[in-house]
JSON list of C-alpha atoms in Angstrom, two decimals:
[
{"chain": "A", "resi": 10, "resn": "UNK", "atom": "CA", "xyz": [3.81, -16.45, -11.98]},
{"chain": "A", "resi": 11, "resn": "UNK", "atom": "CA", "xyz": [2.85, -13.13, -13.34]},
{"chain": "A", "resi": 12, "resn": "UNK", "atom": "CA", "xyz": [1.99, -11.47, -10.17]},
{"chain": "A", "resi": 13, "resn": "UNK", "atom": "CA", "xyz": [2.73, -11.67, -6.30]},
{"chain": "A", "resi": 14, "resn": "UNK", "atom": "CA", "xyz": [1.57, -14.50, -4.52]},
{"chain": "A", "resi": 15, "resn": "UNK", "atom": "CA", "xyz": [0.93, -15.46, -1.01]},
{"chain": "A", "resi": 16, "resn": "UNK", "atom": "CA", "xyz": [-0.47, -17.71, 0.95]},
{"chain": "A", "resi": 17, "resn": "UNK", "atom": "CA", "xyz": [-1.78, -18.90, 3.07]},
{"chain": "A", "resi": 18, "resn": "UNK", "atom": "CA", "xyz": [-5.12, -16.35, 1.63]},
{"chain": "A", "resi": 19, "resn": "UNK", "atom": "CA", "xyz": [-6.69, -17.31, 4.84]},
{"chain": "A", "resi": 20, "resn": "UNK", "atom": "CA", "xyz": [-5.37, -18.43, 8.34]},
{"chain": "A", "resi": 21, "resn": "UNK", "atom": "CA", "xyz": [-7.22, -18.99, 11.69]},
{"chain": "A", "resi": 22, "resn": "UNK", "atom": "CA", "xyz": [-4.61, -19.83, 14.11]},
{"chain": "A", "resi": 23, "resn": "UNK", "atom": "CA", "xyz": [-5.45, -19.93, 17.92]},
{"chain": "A", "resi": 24, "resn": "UNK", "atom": "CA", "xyz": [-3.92, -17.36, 20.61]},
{"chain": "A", "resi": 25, "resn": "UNK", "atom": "CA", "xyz": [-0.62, -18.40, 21.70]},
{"chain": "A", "resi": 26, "resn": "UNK", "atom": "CA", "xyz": [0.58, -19.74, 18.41]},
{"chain": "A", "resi": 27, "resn": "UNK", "atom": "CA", "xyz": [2.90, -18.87, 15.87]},
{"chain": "A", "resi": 28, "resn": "UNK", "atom": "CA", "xyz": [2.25, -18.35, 12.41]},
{"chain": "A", "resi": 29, "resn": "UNK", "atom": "CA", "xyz": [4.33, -18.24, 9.38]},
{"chain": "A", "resi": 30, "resn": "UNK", "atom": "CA", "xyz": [3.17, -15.73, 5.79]},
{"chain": "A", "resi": 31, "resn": "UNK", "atom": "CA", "xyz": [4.54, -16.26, 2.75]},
{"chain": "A", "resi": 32, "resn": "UNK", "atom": "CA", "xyz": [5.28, -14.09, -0.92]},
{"chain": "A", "resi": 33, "resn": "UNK", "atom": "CA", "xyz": [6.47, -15.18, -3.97]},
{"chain": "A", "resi": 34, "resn": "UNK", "atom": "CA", "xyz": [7.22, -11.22, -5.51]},
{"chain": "A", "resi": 35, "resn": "UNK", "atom": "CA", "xyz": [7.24, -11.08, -9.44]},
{"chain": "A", "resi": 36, "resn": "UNK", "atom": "CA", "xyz": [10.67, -12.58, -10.74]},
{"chain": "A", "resi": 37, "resn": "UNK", "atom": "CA", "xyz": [13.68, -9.71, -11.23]},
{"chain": "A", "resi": 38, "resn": "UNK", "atom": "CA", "xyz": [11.92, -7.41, -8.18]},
{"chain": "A", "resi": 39, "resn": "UNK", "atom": "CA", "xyz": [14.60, -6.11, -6.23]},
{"chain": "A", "resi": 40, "resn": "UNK", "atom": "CA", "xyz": [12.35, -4.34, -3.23]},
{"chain": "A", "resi": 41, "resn": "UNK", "atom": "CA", "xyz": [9.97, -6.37, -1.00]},
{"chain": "A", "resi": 42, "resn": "UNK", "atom": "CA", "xyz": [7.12, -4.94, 1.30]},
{"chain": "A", "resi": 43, "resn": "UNK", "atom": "CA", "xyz": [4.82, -5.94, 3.77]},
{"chain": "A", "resi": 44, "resn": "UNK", "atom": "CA", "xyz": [1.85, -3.85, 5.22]},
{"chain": "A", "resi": 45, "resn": "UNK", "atom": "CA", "xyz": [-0.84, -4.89, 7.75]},
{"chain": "A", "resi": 46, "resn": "UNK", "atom": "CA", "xyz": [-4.19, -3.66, 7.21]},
{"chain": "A", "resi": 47, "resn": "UNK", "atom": "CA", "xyz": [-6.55, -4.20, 9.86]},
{"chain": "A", "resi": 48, "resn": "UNK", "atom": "CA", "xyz": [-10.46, -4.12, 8.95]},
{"chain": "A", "resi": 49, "resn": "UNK", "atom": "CA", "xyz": [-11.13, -0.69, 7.58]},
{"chain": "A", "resi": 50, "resn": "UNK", "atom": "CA", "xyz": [-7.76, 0.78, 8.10]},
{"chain": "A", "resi": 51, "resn": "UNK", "atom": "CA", "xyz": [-5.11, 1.98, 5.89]},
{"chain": "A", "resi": 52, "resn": "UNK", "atom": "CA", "xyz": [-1.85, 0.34, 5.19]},
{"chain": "A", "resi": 53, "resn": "UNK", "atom": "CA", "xyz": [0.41, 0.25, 8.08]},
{"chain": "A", "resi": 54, "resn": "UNK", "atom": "CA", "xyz": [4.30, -0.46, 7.43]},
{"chain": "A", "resi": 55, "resn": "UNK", "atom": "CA", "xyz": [5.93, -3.17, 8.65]},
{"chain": "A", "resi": 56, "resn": "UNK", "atom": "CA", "xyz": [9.13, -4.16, 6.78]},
{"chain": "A", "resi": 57, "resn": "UNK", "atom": "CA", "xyz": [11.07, -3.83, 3.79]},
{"chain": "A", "resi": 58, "resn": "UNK", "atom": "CA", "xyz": [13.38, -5.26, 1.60]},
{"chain": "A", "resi": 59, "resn": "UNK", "atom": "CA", "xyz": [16.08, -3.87, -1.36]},
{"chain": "A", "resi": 60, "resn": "UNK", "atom": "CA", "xyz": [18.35, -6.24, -2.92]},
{"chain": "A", "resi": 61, "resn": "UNK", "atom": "CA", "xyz": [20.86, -7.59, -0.13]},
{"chain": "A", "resi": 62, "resn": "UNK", "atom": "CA", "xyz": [21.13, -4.39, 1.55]},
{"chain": "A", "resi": 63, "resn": "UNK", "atom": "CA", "xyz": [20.04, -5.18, 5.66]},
{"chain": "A", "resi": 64, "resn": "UNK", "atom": "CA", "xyz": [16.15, -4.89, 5.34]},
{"chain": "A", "resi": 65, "resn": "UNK", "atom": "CA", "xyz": [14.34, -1.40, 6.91]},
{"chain": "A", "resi": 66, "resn": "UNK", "atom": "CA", "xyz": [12.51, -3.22, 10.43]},
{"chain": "A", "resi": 67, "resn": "UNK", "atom": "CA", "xyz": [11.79, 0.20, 12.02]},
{"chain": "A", "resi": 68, "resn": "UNK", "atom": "CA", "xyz": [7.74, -0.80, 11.25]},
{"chain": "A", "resi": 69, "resn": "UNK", "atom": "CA", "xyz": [7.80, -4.10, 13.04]},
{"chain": "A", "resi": 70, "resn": "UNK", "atom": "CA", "xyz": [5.31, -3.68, 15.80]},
{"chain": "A", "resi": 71, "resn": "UNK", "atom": "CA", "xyz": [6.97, -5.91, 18.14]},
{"chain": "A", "resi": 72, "resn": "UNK", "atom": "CA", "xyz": [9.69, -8.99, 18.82]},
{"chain": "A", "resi": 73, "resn": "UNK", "atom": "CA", "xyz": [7.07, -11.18, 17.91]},
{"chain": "A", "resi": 74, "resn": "UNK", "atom": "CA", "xyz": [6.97, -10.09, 14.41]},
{"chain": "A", "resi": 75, "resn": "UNK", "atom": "CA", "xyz": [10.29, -11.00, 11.72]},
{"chain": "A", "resi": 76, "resn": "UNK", "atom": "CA", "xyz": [10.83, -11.80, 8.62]},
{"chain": "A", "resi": 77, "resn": "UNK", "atom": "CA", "xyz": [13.50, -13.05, 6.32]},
{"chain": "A", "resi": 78, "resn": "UNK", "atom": "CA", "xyz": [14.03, -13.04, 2.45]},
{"chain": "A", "resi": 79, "resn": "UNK", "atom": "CA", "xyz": [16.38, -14.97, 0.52]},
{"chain": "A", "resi": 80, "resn": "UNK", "atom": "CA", "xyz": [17.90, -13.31, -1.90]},
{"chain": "A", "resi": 81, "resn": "UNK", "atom": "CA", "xyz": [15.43, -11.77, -4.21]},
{"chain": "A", "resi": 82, "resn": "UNK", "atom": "CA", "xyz": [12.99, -14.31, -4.10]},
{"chain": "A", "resi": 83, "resn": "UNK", "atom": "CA", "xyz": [10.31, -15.49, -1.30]},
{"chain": "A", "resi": 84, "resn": "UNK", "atom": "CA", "xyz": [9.82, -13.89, 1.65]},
{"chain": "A", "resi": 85, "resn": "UNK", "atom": "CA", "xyz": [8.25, -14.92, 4.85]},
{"chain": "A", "resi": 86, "resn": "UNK", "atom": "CA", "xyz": [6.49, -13.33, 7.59]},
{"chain": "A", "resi": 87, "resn": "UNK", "atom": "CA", "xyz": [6.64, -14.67, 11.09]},
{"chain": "A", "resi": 88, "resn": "UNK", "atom": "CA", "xyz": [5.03, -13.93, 13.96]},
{"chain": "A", "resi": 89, "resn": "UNK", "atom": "CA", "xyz": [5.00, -15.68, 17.42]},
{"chain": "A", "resi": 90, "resn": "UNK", "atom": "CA", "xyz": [2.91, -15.98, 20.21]},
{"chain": "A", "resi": 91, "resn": "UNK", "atom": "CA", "xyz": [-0.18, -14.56, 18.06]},
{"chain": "A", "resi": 92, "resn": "UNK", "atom": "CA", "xyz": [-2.34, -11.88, 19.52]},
{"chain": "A", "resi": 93, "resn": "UNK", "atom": "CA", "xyz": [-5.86, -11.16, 19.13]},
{"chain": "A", "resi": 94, "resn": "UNK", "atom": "CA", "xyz": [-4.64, -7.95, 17.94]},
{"chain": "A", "resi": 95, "resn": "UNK", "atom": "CA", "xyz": [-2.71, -9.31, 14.91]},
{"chain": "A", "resi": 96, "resn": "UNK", "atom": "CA", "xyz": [-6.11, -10.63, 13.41]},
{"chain": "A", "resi": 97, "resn": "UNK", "atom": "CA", "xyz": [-5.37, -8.50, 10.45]},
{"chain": "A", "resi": 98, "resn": "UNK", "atom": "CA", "xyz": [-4.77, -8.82, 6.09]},
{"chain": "A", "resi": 99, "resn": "UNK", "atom": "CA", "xyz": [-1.18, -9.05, 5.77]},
{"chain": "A", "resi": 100, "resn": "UNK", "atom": "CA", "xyz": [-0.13, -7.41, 2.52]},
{"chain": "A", "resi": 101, "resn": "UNK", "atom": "CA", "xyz": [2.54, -7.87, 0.24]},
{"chain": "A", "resi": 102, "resn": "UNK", "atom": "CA", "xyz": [4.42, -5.89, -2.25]},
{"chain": "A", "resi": 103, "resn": "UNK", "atom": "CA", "xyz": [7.37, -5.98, -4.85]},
{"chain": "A", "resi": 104, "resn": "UNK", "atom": "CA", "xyz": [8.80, -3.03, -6.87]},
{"chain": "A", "resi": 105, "resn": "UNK", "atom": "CA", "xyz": [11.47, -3.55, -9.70]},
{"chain": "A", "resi": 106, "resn": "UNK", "atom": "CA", "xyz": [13.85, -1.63, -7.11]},
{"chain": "A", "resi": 107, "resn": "UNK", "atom": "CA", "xyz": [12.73, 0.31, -3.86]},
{"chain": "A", "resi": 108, "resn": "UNK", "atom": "CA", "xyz": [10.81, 3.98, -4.43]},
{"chain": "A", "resi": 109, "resn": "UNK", "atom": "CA", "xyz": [11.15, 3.56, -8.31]},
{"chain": "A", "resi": 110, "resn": "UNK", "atom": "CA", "xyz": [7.76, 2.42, -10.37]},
{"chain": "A", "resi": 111, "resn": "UNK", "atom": "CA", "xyz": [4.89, 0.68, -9.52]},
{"chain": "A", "resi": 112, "resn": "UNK", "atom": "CA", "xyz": [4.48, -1.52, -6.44]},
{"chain": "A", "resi": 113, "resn": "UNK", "atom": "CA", "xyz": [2.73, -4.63, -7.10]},
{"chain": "A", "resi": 114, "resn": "UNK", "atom": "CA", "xyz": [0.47, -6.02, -4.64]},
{"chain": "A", "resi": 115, "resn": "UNK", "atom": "CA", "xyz": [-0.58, -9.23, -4.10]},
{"chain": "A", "resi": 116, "resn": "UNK", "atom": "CA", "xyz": [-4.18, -10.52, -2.46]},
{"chain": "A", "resi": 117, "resn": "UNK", "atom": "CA", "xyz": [-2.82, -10.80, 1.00]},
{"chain": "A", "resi": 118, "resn": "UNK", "atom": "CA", "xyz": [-3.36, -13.05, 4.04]},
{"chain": "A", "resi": 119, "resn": "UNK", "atom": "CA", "xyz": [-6.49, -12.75, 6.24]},
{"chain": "A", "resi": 120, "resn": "UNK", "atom": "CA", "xyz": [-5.01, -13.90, 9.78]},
{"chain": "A", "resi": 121, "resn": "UNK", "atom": "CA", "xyz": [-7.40, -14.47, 12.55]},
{"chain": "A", "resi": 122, "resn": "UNK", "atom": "CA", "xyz": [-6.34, -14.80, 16.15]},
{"chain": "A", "resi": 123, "resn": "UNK", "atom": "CA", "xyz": [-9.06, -16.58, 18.22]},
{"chain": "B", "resi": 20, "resn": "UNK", "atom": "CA", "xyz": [10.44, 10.66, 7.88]},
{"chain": "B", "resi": 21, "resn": "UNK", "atom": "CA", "xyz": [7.91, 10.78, 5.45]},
{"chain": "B", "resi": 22, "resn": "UNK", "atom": "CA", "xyz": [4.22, 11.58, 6.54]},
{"chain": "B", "resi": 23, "resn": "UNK", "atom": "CA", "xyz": [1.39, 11.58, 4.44]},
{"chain": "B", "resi": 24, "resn": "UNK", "atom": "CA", "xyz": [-2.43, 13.30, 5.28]},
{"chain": "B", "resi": 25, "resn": "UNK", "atom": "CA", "xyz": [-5.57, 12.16, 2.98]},
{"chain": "B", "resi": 26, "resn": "UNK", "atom": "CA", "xyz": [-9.12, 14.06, 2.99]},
{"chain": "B", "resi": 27, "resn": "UNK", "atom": "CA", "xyz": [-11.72, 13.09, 3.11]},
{"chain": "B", "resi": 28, "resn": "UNK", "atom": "CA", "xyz": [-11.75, 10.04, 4.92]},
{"chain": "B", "resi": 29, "resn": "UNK", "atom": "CA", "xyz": [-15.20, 8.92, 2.79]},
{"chain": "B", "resi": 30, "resn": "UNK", "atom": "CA", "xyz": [-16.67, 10.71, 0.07]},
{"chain": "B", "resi": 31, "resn": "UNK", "atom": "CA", "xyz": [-19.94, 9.74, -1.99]},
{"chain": "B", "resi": 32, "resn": "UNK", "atom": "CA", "xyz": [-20.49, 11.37, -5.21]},
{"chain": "B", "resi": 33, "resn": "UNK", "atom": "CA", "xyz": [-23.72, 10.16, -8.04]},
{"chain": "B", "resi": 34, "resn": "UNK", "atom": "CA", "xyz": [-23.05, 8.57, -10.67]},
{"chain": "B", "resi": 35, "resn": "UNK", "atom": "CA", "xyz": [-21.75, 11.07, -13.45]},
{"chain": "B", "resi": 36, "resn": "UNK", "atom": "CA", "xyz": [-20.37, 13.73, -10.87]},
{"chain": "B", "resi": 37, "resn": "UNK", "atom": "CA", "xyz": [-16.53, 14.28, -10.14]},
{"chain": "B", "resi": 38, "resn": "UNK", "atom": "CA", "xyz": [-14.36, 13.00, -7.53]},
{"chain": "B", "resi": 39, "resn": "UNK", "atom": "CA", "xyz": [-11.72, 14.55, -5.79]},
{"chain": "B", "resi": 40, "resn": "UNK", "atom": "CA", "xyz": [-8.65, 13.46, -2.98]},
{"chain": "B", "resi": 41, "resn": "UNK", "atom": "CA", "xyz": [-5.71, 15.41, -2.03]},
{"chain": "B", "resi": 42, "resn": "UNK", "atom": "CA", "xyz": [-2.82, 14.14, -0.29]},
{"chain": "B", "resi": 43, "resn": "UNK", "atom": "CA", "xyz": [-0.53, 16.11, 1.88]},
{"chain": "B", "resi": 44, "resn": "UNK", "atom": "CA", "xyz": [3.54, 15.22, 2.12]},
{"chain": "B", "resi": 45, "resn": "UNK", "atom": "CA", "xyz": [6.04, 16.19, 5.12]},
{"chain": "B", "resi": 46, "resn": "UNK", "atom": "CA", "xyz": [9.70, 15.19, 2.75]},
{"chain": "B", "resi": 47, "resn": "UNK", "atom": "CA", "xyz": [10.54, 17.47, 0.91]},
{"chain": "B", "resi": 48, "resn": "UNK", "atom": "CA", "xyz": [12.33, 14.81, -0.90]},
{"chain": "B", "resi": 49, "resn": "UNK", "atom": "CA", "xyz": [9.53, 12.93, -2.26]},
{"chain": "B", "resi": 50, "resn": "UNK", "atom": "CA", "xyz": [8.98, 12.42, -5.64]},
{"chain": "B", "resi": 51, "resn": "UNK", "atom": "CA", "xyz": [7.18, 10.09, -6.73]},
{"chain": "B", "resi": 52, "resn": "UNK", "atom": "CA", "xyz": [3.39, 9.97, -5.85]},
{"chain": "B", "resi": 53, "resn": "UNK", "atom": "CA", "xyz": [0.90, 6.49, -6.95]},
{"chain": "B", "resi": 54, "resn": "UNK", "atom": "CA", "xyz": [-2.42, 6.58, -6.43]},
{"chain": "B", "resi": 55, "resn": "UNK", "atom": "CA", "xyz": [-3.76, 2.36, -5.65]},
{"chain": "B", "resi": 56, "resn": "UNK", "atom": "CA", "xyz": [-7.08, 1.21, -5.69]},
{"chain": "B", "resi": 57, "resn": "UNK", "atom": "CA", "xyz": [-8.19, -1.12, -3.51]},
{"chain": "B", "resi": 58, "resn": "UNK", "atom": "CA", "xyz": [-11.95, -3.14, -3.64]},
{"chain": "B", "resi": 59, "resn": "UNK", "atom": "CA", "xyz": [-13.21, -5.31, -1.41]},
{"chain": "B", "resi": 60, "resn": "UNK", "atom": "CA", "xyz": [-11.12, -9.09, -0.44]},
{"chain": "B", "resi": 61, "resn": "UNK", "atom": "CA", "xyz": [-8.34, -7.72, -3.04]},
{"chain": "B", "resi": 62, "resn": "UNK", "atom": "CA", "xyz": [-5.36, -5.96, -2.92]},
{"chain": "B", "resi": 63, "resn": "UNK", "atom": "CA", "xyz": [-4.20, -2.25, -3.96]},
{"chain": "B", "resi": 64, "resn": "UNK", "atom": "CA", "xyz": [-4.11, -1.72, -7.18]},
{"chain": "B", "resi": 65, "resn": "UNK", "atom": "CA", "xyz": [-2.06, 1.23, -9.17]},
{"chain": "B", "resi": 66, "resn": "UNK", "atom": "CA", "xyz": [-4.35, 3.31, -11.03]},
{"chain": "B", "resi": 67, "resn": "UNK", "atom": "CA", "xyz": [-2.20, 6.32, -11.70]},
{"chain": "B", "resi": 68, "resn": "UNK", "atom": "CA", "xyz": [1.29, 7.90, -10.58]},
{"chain": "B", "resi": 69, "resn": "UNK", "atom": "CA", "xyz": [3.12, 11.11, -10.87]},
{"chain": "B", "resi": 70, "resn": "UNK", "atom": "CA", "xyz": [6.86, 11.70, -10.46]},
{"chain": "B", "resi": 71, "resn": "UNK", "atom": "CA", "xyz": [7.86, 15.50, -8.73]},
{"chain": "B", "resi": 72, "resn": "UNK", "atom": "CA", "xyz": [9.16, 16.79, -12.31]},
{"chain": "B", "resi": 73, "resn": "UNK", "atom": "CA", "xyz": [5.70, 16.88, -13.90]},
{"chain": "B", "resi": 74, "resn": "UNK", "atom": "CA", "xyz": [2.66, 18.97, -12.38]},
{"chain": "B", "resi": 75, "resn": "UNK", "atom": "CA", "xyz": [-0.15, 16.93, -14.02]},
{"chain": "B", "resi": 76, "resn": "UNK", "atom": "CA", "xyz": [-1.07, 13.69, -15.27]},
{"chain": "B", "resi": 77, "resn": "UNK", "atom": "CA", "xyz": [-4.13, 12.36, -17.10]},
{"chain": "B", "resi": 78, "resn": "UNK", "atom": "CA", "xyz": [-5.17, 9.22, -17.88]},
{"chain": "B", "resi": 79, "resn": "UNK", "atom": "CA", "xyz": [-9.06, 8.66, -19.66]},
{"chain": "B", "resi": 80, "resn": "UNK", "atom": "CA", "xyz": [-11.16, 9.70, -16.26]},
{"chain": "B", "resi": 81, "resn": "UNK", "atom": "CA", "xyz": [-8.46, 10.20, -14.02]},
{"chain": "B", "resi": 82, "resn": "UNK", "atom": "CA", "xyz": [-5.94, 12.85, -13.31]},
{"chain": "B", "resi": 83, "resn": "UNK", "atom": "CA", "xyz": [-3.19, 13.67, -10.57]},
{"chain": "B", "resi": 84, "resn": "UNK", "atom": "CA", "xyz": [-1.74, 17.20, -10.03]},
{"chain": "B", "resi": 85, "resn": "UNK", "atom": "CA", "xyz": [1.08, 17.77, -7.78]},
{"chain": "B", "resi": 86, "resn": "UNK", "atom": "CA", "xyz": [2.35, 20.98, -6.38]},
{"chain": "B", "resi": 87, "resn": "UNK", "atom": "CA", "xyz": [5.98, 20.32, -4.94]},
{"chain": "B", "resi": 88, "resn": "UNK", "atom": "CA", "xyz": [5.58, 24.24, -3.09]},
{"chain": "B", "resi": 89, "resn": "UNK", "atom": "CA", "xyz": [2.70, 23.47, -1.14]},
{"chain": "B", "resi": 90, "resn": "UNK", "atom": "CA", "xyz": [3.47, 19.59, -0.65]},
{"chain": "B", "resi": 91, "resn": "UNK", "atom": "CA", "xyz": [0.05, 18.13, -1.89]},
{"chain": "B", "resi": 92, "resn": "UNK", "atom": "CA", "xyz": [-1.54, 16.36, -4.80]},
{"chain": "B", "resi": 93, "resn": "UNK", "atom": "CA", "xyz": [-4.89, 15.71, -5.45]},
{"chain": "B", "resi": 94, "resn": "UNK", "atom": "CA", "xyz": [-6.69, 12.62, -7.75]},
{"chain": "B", "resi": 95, "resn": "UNK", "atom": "CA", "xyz": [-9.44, 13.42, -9.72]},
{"chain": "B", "resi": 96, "resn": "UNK", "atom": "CA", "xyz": [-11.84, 11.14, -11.19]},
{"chain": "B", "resi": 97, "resn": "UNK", "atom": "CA", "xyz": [-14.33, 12.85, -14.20]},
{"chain": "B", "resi": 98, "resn": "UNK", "atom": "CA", "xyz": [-17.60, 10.74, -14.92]},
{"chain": "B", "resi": 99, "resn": "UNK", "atom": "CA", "xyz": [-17.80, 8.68, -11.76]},
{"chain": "B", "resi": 100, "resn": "UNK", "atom": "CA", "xyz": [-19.22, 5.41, -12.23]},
{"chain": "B", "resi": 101, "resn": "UNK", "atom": "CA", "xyz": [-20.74, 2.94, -9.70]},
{"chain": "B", "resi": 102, "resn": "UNK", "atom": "CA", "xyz": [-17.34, 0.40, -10.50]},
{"chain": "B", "resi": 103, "resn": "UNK", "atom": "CA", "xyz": [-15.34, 3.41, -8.85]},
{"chain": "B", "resi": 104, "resn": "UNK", "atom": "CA", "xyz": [-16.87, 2.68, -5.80]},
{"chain": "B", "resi": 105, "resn": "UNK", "atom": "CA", "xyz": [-13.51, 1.31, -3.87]},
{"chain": "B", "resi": 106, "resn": "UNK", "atom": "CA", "xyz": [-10.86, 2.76, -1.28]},
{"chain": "B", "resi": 107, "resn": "UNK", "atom": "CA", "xyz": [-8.09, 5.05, -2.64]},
{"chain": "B", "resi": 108, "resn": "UNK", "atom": "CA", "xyz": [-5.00, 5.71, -1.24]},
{"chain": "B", "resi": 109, "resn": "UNK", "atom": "CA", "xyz": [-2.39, 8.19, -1.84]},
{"chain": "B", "resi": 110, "resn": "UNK", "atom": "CA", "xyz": [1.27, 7.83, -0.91]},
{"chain": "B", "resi": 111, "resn": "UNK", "atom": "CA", "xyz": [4.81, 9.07, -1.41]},
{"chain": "B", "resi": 112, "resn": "UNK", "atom": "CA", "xyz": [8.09, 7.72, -2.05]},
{"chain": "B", "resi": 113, "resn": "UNK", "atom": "CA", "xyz": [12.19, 8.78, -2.81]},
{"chain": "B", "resi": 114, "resn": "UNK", "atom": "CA", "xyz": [14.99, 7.80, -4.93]},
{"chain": "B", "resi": 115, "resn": "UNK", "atom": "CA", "xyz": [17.23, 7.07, -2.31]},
{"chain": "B", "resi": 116, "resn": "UNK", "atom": "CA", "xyz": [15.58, 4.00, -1.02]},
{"chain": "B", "resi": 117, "resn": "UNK", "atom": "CA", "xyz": [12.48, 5.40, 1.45]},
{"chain": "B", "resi": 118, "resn": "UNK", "atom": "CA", "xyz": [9.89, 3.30, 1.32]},
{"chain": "B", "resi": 119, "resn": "UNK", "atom": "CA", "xyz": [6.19, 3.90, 0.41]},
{"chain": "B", "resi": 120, "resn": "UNK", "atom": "CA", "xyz": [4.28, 5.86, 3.12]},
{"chain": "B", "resi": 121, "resn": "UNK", "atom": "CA", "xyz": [0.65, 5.57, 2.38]},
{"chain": "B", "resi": 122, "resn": "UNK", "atom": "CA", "xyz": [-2.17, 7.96, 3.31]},
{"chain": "B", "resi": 123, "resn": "UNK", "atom": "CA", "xyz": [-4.76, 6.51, 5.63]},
{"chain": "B", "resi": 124, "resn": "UNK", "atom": "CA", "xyz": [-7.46, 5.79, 2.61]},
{"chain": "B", "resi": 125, "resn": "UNK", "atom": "CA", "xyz": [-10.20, 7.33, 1.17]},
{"chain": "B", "resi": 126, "resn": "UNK", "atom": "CA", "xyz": [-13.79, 5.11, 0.73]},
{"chain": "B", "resi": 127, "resn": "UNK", "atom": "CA", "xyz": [-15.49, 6.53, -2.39]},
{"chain": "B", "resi": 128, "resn": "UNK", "atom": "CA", "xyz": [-18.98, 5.67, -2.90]},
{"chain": "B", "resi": 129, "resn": "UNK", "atom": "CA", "xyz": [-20.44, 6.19, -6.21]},
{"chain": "B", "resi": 130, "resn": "UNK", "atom": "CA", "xyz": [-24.70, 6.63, -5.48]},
{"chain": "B", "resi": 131, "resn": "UNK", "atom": "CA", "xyz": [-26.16, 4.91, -9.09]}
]
């Protein structure tokens, strides 16, 4: 596609559970981001990735939270034993290669942790 | 690492009036600055970016300055218009493979 994807756009998942986020990042994007954005708040870091150099975790909130990428295509977002605090939009990003150029955004995930 | 201030938080301007941001930056080795949109349900958005060798940039209604001494730069918007209403956020990024550290957001109202 022409821009990042992911999906779910909307998941409701109860407390307890564990939840899995996906991106698609624009073909030939080296770098890979994800942000959390809770209601009204800015963009909070949470993980990165550049090429198949070992991804930058230090914005994972907790053990609960990983995330893999293959290659330089999809990534996925896990995170286990959901919170009420992780009801948040989970963001993602792509860049042609990491701190260079536009970052692309895509719609993000709204999860909700009853 | 890299820590990035925005002011003000909100900011309402009428319709036709100017709009202004800054951004402060703690790395010295920053340099390259993007300015993202974001409206409602939809992700950020670039609207306009500087890199650390140039001290402006203008595009139509919007401009960026950036002074590397002081460690701030600003966004500008001429002519506001009601479909500027949105939050803006600054943020700051290096060559050698930091990643983007946003500002906390601005929400810019635009009265009609």
């Amino acid at each position: 596609g022409a821009g990042v994807s992911q999906s779910p756009s909307n998941k409701v998942t109860e407390k307890g559970k564990d939840v899995e986020l996906r991106c698609d990042p624009i073909s030939g994007h080296t770098a890979l981001y994800w942000y959390r954005q809770r209601l009204g708040q800015g963009l909070e870091f949470l993980i990165y990735f550049q090429g198949n150099s070992a991804p930058d975790k230090s914005g994972l909130p907790s053990d609960r939270f990983s995330a893999e990428r293959t290659g330089e295509s999809v990534s996925t977002l896990t995170i286990q034993r959901t919170q009420q605090e992780d009801s948040a939009v989970y963001l993602c990003a792509s860049s042609f290669r990491t701190g260079q150029g536009e970052a692309f955004f895509g719609q993000g995930t709204r999860l909700t942790v009853v | 690492g890299e820590n990035v201030e925005q002011h003000p938080s909100t900011l309402s301007v009428q319709e036709g009036d100017s709009a202004v941001i800054k951004c402060t930056y703690s790395d010295s080795a920053s340099n390259y600055f993007p300015w993202y949109k974001q409206e409602l349900g939809k992700g950020p958005q670039l609207i306009i970016d500087i890199r650390s060798n140039v001290g402006e940039k203008k595009d139509q209604r919007i401009a960026v300055t950036l002074n590397k001494t002081a460690k701030h730069f600003s966004l500008h918007i001429t002519e506001t218009q009601p479909e500027d209403s949105a939050v803006y956020f600054c943020a700051a990024s290096d060559n050698y493979g930091q990643n983007f550290v946003f500002g906390p957001g601005t929400r810019l109202s635009v009265l009609p």
